[in-house]
Coordinates of C-alpha atoms in Angstrom, one line a residue:
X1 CA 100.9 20.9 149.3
X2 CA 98.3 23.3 150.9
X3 CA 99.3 26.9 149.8
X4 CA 99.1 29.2 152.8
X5 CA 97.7 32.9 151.6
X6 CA 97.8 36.2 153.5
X7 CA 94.9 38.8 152.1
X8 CA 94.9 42.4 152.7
X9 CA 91.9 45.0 151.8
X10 CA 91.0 48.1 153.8
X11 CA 87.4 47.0 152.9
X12 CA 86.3 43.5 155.3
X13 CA 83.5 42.9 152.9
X14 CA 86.0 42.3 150.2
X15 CA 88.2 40.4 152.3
X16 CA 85.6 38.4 153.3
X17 CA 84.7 37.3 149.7
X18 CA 88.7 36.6 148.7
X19 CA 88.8 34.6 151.8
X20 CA 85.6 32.5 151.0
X21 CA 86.5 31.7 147.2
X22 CA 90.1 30.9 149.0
X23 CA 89.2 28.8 151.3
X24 CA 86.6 27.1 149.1
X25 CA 90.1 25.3 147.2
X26 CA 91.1 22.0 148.7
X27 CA 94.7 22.8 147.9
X28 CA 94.2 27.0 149.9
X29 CA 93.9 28.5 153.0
X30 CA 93.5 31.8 154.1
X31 CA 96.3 32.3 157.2
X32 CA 95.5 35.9 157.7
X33 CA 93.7 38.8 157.2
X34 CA 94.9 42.8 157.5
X35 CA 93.5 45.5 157.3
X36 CA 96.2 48.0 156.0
X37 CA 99.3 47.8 154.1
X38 CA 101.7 48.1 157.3
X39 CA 99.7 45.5 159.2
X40 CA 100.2 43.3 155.8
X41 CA 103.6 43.9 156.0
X42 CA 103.9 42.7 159.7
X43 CA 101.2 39.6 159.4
X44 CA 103.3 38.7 156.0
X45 CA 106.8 38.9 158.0
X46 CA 105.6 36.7 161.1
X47 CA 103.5 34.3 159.0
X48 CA 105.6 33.6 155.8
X49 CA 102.7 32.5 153.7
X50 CA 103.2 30.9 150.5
X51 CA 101.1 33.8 148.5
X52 CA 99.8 37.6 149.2
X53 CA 97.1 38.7 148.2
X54 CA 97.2 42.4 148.5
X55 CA 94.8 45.4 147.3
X56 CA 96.3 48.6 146.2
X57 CA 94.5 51.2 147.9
X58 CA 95.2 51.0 151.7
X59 CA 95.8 53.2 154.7
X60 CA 99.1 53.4 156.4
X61 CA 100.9 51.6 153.5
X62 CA 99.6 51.1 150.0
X63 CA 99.9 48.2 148.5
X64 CA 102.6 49.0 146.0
X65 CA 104.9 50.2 148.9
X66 CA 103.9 46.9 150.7
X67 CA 104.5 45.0 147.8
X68 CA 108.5 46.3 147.3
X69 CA 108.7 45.6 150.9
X70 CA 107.8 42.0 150.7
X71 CA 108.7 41.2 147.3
X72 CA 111.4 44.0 146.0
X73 CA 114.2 43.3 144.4
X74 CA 115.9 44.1 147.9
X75 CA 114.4 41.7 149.3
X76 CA 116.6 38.6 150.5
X77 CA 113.8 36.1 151.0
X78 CA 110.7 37.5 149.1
X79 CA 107.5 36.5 149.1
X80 CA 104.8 35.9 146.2
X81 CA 102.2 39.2 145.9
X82 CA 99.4 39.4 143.8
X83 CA 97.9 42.5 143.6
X84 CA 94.3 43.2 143.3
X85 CA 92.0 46.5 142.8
X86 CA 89.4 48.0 141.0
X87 CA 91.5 50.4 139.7
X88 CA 93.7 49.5 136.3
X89 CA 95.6 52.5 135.7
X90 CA 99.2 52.3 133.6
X91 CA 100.9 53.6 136.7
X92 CA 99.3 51.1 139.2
X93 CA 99.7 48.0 137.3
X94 CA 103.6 49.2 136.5
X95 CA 104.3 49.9 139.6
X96 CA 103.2 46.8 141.4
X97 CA 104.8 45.0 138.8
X98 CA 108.2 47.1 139.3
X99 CA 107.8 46.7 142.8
X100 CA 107.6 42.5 142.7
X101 CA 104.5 41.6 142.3
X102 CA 103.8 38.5 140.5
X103 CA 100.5 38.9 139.5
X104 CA 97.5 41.7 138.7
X105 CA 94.2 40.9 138.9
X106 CA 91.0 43.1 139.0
X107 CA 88.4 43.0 141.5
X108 CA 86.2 42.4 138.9
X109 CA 88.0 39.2 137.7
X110 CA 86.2 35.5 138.0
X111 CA 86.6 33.2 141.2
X112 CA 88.7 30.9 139.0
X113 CA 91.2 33.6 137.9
X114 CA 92.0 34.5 141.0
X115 CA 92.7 30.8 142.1
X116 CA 94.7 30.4 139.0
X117 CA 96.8 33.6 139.9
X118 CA 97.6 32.5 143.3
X119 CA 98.3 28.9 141.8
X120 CA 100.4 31.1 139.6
X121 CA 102.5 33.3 141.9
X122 CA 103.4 29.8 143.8
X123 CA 105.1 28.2 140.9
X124 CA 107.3 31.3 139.6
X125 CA 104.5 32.1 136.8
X126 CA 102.9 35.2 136.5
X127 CA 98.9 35.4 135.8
X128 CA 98.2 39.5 134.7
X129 CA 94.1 40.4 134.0
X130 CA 94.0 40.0 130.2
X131 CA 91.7 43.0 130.4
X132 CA 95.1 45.5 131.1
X133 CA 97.8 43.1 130.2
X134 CA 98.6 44.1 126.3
X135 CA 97.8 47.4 127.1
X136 CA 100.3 47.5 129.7
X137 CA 103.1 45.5 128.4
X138 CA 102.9 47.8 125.1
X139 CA 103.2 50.9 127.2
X140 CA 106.6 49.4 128.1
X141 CA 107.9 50.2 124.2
X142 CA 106.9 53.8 124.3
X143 CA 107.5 55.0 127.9
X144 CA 111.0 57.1 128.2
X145 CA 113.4 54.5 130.3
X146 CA 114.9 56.2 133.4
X147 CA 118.1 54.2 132.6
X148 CA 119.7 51.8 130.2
X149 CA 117.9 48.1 130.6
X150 CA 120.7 45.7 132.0
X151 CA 122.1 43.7 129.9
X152 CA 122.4 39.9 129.7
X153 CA 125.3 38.5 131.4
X154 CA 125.9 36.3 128.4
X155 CA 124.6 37.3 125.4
X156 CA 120.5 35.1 124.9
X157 CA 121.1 32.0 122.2
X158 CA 118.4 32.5 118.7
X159 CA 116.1 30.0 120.8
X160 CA 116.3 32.2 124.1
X161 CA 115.3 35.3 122.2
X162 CA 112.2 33.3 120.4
X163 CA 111.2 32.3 124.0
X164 CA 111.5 35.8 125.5
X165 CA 108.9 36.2 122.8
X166 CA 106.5 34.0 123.9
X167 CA 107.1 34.9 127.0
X168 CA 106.4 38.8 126.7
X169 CA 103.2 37.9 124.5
X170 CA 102.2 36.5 127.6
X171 CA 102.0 32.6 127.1
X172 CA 101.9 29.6 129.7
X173 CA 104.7 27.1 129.5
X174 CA 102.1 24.7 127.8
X175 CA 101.4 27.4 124.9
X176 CA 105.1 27.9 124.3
X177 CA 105.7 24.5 124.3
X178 CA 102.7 23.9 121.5
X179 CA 103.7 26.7 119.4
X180 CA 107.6 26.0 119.1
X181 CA 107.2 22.3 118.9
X182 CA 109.1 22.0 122.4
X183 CA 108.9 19.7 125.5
X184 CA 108.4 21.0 128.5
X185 CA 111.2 20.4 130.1
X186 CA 112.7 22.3 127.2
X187 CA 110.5 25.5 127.6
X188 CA 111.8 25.4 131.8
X189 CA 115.4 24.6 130.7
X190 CA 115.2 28.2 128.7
X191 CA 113.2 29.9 130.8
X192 CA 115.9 29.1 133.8
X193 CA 118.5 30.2 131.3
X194 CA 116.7 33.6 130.6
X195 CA 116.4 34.2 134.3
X196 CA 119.9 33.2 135.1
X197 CA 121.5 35.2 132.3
X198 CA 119.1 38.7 133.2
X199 CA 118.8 38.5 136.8
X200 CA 115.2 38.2 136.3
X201 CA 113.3 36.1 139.4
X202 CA 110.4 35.4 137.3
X203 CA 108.4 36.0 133.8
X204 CA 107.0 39.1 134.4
X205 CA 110.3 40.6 134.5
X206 CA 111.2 38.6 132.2
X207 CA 108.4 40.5 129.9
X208 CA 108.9 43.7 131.2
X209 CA 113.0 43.4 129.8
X210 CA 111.6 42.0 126.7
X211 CA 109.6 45.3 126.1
X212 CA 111.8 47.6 127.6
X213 CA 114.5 46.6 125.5
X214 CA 112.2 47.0 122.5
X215 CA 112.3 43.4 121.6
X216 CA 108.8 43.4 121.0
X217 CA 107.6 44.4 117.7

């Protein structure tokens, strides 16, 4: 499957590299370009691509806003956003992540880890810069919560709550499965129930619950 990706920077020398290490992948290719966040928005809308690739920082619509837009909880049929910037703040990085996004990357960040993020954000899997991601996902246990976590719709079994572990501490499927002495297939049976049972669409909310909820030691 070729996985179709949509990149938007206000800065076309930028866009120009993303597009270049994009295209470079056998398995990638760069549908569209904007230069804004609303133009995003649009191209994203008409196009449908498999993957976003948005920066943070735009005119007309940042990239937060455009994220919630494409990939908000609202949203009926979302679409995968990975957001990428120079700038690492708390408040960026939550509030992409809030917003939908399914990955954070810096500008900064290797060729490869930006193809693995988009690889990423296609499967349901979430790919945050390591460089801000225990930072960020500790912030979660301190910051004041604007309202009460929701709550499972059935309460997580003892091996659900060890996976929402793993899963908050940031691990691949292949890492969970090594370190609990699990298949697979087991890992993505308990992963779907974690979703199901939170109304999370994918890890990094799953995380974010985790942490919020104070799971996390």
């Amino acid at each position: 499957m070729t996985i179709r990706v949509v990149i938007a920077d206000d800065q076309s020398i930028i866009r120009a590299g993303l597009t270049t290490i994009l295209d470079g992948q056998p398995d990638i290719d760069v549908v569209g370009q904007a230069a804004d966040g609303r133009e995003a928005v649009d191209l994203a809308r008409r196009l449908r691509p498999d993957v976003c690739l948005l920066d943070i920082r735009m005119p007309n619509l940042d990239g937060i806003e455009a994220t919630r837009l494409l990939a908000g909880p609202d949203v009926t049929d979302p679409i995968a956003v990975v957001v990428i910037t120079t700038f690492d703040t708390d408040e960026y990085v939550y509030g992409a992540l809030r917003a939908g996004a399914r990955g954070f990357l810096l500008k900064g960040a290797a060729p490869d880890q930006l193809v693995q993020a988009v690889h990423a954000a296609v499967r349901g899997d979430a790919l945050i810069d390591p460089g801000v991601t225990a930072r960020l996902l500790a912030s979660f246990s301190t910051r004041p919560l604007a309202s009460r976590p929701a709550q499972p719709i059935e309460p997580l079994t003892e091996r659900e709550e060890v996976v929402l572990l793993t899963v908050a501490r940031g691990r691949t499927n292949a890492e969970i499965a090594d370190e609990l002495y699990i298949s697979m297939s087991t890992v993505k049976f308990h992963l779907a129930g974690l979703m199901s049972k939170l109304g999370a669409r994918n890890r990094v909310e799953l995380a974010m619950w985790a942490y919020e909820t104070r799971r996390v030691p």
